[in-house]
Short mmCIF file of C-alpha atoms and ligand atoms in Angstrom, two decimals:
data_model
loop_
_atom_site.label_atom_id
_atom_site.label_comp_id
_atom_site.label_asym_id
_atom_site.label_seq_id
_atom_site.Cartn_x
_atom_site.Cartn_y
_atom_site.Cartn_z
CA UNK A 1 91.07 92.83 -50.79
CA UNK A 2 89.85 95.05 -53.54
CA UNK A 3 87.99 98.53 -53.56
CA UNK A 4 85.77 99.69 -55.47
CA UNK A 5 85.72 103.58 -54.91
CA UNK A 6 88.09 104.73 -57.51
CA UNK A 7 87.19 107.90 -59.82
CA UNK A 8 88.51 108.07 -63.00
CA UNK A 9 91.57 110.10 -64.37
CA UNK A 10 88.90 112.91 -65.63
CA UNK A 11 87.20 113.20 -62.45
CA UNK A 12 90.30 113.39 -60.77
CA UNK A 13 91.27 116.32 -63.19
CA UNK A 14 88.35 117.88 -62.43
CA UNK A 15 89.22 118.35 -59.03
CA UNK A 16 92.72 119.89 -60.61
CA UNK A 17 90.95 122.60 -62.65
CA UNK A 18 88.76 123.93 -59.58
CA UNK A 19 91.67 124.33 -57.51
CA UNK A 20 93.31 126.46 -59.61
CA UNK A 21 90.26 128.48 -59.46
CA UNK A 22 90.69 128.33 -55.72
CA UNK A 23 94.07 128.98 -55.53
CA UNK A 24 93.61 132.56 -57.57
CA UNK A 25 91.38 133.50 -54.17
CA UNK A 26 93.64 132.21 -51.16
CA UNK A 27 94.25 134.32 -48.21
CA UNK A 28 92.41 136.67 -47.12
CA UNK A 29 93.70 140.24 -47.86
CA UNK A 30 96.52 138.48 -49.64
CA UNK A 31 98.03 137.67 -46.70
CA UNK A 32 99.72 134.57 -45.84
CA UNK A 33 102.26 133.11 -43.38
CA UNK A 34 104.41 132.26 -45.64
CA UNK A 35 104.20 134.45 -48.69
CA UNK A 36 103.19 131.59 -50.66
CA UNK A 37 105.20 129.11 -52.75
CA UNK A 38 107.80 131.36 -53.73
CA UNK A 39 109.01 132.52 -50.65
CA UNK A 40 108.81 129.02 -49.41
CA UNK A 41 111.22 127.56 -51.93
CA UNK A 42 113.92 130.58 -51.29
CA UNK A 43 113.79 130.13 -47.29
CA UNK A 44 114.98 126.19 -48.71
CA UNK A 45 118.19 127.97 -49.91
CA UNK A 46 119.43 130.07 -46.99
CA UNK A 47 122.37 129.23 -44.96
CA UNK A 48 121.01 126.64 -42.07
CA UNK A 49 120.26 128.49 -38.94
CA UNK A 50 120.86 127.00 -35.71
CA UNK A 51 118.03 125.81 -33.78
CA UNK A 52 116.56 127.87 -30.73
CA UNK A 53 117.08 126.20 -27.24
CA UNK A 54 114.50 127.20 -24.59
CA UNK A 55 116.31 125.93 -21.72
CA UNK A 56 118.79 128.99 -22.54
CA UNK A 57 116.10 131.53 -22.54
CA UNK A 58 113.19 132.75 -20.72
CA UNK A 59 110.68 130.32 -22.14
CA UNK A 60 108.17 130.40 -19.69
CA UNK A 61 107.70 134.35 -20.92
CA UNK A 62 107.87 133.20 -24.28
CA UNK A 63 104.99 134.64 -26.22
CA UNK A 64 102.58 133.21 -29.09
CA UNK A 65 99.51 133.57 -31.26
CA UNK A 66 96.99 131.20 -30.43
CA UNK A 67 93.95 129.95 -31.72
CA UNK A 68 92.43 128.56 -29.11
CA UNK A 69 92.93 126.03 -25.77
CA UNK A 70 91.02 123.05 -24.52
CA UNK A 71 91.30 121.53 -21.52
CA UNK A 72 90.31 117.69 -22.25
CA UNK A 73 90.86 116.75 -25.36
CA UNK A 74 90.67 112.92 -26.42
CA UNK A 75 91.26 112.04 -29.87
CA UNK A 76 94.51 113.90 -30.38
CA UNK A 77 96.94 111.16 -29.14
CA UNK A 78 96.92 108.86 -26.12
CA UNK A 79 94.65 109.75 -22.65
CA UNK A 80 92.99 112.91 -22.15
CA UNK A 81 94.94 116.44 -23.65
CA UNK A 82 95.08 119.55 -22.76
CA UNK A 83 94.79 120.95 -26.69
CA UNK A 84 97.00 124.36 -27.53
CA UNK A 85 95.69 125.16 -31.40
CA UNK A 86 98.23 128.12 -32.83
CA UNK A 87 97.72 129.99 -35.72
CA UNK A 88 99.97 130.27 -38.63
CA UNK A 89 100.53 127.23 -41.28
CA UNK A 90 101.86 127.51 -44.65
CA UNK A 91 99.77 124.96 -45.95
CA UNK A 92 96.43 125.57 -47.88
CA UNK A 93 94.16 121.81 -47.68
CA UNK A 94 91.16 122.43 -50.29
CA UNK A 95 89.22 121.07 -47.26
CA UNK A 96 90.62 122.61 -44.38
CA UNK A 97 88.19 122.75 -41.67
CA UNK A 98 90.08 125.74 -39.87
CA UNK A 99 91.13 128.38 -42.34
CA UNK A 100 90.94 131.03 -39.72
CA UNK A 101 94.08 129.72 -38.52
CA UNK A 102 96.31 130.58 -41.99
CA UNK A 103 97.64 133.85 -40.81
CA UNK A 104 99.60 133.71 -37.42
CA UNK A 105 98.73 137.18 -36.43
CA UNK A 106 94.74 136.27 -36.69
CA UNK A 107 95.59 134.84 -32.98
CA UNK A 108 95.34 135.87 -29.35
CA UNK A 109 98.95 136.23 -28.08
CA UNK A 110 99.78 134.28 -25.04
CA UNK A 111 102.82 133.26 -22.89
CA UNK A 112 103.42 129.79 -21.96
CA UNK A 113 103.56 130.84 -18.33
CA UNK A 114 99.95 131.32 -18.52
CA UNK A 115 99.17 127.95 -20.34
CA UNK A 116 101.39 125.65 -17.81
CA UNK A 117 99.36 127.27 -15.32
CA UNK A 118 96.32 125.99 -17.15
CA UNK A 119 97.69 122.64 -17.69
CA UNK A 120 99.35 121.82 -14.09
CA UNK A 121 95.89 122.86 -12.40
CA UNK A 122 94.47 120.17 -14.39
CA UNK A 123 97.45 117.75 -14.66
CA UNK A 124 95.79 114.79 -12.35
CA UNK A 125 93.32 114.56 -15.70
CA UNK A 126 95.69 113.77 -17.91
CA UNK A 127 98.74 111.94 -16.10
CA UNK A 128 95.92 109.41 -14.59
CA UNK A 129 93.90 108.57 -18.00
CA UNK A 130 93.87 105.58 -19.83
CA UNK A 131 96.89 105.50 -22.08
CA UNK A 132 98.57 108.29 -19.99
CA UNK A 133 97.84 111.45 -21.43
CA UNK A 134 99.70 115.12 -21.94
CA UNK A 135 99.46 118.20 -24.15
CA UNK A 136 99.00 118.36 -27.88
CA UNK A 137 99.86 121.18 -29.79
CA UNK A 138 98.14 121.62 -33.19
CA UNK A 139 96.65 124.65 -35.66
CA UNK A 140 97.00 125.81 -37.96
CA UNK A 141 100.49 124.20 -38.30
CA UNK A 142 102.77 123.91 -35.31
CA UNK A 143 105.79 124.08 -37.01
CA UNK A 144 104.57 127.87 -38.09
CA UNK A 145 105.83 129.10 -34.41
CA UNK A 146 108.74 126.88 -33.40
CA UNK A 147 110.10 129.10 -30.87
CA UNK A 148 106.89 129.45 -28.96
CA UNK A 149 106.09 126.07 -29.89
CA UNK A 150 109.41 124.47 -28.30
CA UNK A 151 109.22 126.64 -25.17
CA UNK A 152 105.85 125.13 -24.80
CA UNK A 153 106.68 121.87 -24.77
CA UNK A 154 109.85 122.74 -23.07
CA UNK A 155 107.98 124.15 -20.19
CA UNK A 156 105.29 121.28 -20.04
CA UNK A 157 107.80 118.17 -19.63
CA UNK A 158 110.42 120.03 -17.39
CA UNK A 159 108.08 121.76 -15.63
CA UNK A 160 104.68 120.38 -15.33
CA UNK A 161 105.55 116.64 -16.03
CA UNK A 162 103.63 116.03 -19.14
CA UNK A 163 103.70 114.03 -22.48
CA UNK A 164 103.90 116.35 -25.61
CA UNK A 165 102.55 115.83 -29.00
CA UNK A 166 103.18 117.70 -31.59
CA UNK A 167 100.22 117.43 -34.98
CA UNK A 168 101.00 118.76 -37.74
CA UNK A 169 101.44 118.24 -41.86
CA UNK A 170 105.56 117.73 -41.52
CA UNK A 171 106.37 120.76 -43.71
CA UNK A 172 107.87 123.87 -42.73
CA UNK A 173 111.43 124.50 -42.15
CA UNK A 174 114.88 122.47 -41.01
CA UNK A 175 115.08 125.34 -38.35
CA UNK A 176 111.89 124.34 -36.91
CA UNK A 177 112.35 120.71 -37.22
CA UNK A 178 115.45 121.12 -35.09
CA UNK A 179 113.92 123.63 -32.38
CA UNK A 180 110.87 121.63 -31.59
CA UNK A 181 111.38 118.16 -32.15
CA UNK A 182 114.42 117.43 -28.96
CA UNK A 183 110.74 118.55 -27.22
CA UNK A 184 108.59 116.15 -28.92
CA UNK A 185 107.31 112.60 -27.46
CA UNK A 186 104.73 111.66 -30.02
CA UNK A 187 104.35 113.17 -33.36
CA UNK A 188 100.61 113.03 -35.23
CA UNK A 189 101.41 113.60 -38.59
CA UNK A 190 98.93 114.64 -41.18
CA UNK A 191 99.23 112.63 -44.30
CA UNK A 192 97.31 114.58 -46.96
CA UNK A 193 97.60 112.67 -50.19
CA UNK A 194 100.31 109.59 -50.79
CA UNK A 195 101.07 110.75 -53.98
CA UNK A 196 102.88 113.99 -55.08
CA UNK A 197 100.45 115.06 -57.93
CA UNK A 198 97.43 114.36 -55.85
CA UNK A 199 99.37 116.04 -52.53
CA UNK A 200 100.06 119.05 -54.13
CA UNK A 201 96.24 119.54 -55.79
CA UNK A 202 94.95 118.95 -52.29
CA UNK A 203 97.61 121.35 -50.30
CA UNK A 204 98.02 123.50 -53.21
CA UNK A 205 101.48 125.24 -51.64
CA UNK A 206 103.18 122.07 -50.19
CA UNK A 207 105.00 119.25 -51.53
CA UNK A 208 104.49 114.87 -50.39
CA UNK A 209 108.56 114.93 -51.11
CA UNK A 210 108.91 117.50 -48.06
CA UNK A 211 106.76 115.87 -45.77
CA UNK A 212 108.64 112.59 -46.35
CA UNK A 213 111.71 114.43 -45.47
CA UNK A 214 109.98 115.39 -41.97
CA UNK A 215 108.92 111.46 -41.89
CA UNK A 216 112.97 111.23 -42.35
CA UNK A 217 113.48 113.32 -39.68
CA UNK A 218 111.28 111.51 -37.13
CA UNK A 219 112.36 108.33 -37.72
CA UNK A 220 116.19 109.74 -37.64
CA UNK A 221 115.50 110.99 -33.97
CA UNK A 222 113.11 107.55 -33.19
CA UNK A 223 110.47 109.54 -32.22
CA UNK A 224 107.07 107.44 -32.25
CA UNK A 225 104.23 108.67 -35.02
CA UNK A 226 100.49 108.58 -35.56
CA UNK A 227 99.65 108.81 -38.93
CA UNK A 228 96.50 110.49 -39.50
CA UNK A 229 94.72 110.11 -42.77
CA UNK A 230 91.44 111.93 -43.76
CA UNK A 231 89.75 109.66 -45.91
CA UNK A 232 87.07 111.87 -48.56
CA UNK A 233 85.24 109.22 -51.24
CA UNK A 234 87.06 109.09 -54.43
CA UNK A 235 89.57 111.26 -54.01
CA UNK A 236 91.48 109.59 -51.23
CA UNK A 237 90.19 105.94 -50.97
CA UNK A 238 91.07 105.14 -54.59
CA UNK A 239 92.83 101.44 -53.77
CA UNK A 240 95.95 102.79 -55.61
CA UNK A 241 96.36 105.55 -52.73
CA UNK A 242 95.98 103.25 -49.84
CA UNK A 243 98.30 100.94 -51.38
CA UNK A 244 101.16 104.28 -51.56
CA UNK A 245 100.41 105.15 -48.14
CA UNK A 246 101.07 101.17 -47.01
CA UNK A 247 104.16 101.92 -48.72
CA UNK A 248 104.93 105.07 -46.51
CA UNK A 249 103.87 103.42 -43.59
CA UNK A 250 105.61 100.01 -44.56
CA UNK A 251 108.99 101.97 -44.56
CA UNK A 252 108.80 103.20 -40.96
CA UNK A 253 110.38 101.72 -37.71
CA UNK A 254 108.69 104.11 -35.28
CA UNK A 255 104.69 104.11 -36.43
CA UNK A 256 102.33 103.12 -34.25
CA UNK A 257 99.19 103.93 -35.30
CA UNK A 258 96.85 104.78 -38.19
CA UNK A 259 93.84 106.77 -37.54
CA UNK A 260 91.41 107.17 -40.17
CA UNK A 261 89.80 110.97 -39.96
CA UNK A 262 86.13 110.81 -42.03
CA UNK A 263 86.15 114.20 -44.17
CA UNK A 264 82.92 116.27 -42.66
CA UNK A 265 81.89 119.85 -44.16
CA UNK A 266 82.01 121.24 -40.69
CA UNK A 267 83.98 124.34 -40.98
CA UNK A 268 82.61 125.58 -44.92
CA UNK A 269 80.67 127.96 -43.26
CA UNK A 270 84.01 129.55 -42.36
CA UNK A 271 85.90 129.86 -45.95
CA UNK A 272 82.68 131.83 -46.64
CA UNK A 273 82.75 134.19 -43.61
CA UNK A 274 86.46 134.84 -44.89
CA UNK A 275 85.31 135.42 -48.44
CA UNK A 276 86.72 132.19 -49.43
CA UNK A 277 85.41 129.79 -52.15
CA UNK A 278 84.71 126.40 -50.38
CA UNK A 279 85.04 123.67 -53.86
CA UNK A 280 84.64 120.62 -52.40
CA UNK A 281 81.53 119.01 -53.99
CA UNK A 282 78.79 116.49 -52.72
CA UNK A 283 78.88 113.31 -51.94
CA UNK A 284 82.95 113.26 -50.60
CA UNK A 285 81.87 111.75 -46.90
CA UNK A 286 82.80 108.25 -46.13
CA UNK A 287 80.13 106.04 -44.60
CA UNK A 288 81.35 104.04 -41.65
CA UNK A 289 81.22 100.74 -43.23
CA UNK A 290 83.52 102.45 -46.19
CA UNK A 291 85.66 103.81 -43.12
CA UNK A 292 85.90 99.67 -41.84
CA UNK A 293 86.56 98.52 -45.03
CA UNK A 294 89.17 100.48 -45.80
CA UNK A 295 90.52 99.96 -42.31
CA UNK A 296 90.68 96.79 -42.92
CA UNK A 297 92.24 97.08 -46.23
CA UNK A 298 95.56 98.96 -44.40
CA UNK A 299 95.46 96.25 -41.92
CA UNK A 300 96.41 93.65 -44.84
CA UNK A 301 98.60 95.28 -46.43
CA UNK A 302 101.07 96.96 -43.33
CA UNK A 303 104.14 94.63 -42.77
CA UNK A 304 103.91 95.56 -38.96
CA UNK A 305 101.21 93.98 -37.54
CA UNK A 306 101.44 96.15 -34.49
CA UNK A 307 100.60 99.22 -36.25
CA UNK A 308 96.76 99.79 -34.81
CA UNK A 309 94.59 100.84 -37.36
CA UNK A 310 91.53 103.20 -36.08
CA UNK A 311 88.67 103.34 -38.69
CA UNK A 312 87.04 106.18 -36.52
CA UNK A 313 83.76 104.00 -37.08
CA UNK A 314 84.06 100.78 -34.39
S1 LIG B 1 97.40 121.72 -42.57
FE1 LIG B 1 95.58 121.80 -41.27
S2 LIG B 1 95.30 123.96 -40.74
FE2 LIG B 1 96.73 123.88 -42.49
S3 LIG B 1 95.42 124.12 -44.28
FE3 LIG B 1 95.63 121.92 -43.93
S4 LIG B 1 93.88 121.32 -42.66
FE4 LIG B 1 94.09 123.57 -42.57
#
């Protein structure tokens, strides 16, 4: 099948020279989670750091920043959720509907006693849906708060009997790989961009070669995945980037599913409250037949036919 939604290398470029501009006005105050590129690249080179075991600590006192909590979520991996968003995430998507969640300390702190209480008052919900459901934890990025993030999940499958899922864009470090993952059941991982050059213009501090290493990692420990794949007209659907993220997919033993995310505009109002510039232009969301097509496009061209592919739009 062929598409037809491709823009050309100079609008593509365009997109390159106003986020630059962006990137000269990220965090607010100047703060971020991870000090930026820089620091990220040096916390690469220390001496690996062994990875934090809850069941040797007092995890249920365990304390975090957190965004916020639902109690029945449905779309963020199988049956109904119980949804813990934390702050903190080192990554900074052009698009990213939640930028209030950057800066870990922007958060309400919590202990994951008082969240399993939250979750086992309301476990027949999730344990009895279709598909079987659980917690998921998202952001911000996960992977920001391992500690509080593995005591969590921890707490929730040794203690209140649920599935876990961890979302988030695979980045971060080995350390938190290793402390939250043994703790993991499903992983929904956020695939911004298929190619490097177009992955770093979209997350601006993170590289495609260090989320494939977290893909590495998943696979390595045969935990299932979700890809998740927010598809924005002409800068993601171009047929050449659907084909690269076949080739992702194509490569993995443990993917299930694709779900297809339509990019929306709902959270611009809040890079202006923060003082942000929001660039992304007109135009940029998918209709649902484009969402079908394009569906059905990664449906031709995965290996594993048992990969479900969820245009967001049947
Ligand atoms: S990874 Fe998620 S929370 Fe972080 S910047 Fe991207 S969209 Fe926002």
């Amino acid at each position: 099948m062929k598409l037809n939604n491709n823009l050309s290398l100079n609008q593509r470029c365009l997109f390159s020279n106003k986020t630059t501009l962006l990137e000269e006005s990220k965090c607010q105050n100047g703060e971020c989670s991870t000090g930026g590129k820089k620091k990220l690249g040096a916390k690469r080179l220390t001496k690996k750091k062994a990875p934090f075991d809850p069941s040797k600590t007092d995890y249920m006192n365990c304390e975090g920043y957190v965004h916020s909590v639902e109690s029945m979520g449905s779309l963020e991996g199988p049956g109904n959720r119980f949804l813990l968003f934390v702050t903190g995430c080192p990554v900074r998507c052009i698009y990213c509907e939640n930028p209030d969640t950057w800066v870990n300390k922007n958060g309400t702190k919590m202990r994951v006693n008082e969240l399993a209480k939250k979750a086992k008052n309301l476990k027949p919900y999730y344990e009895f849906s279709v598909g079987g459901g659980g917690v998921t934890c998202s952001g911000g990025d996960p992977l920001s708060q391992p500690e509080f993030v593995s005591s969590f999940f921890y707490a929730m499958k040794k203690d209140v009997g649920l599935h876990t899922c961890l979302e988030t864009s695979g980045q971060g470090s080995q350390y938190a790989w290793d402390t939250i993952l043994p703790h993991t059941d499903l992983v929904l991982l956020c695939i911004k961009h298929p190619n490097a050059k177009m992955y770093k213009e979209i997350t601006r501090t993170c590289e495609l070669d260090r989320m494939l290493e977290f893909l590495k990692e998943i696979e390595k420990r045969n935990i299932p995945w979700w890809c998740r794949y927010v598809v924005i007209n002409g800068l993601t659907d171009n047929e050449q980037d659907l084909i690269e993220l076949c080739e992702i997919c194509n490569k993995s033993k443990t993917l299930q599913r694709i779900d297809l995310l339509a990019y929306h505009t709902l959270g611009e109002h809040k890079w202006k409250e923060l003082g942000l510039k929001y660039i992304m232009g007109e135009g940029l969301i998918p209709k649902k037949d484009r969402l079908k097509e394009i569906a059905e496009f990664l449906r031709s061209h995965l290996t594993n036919k048992n990969v479900e592919v969820n245009s967001g739009a049947e």
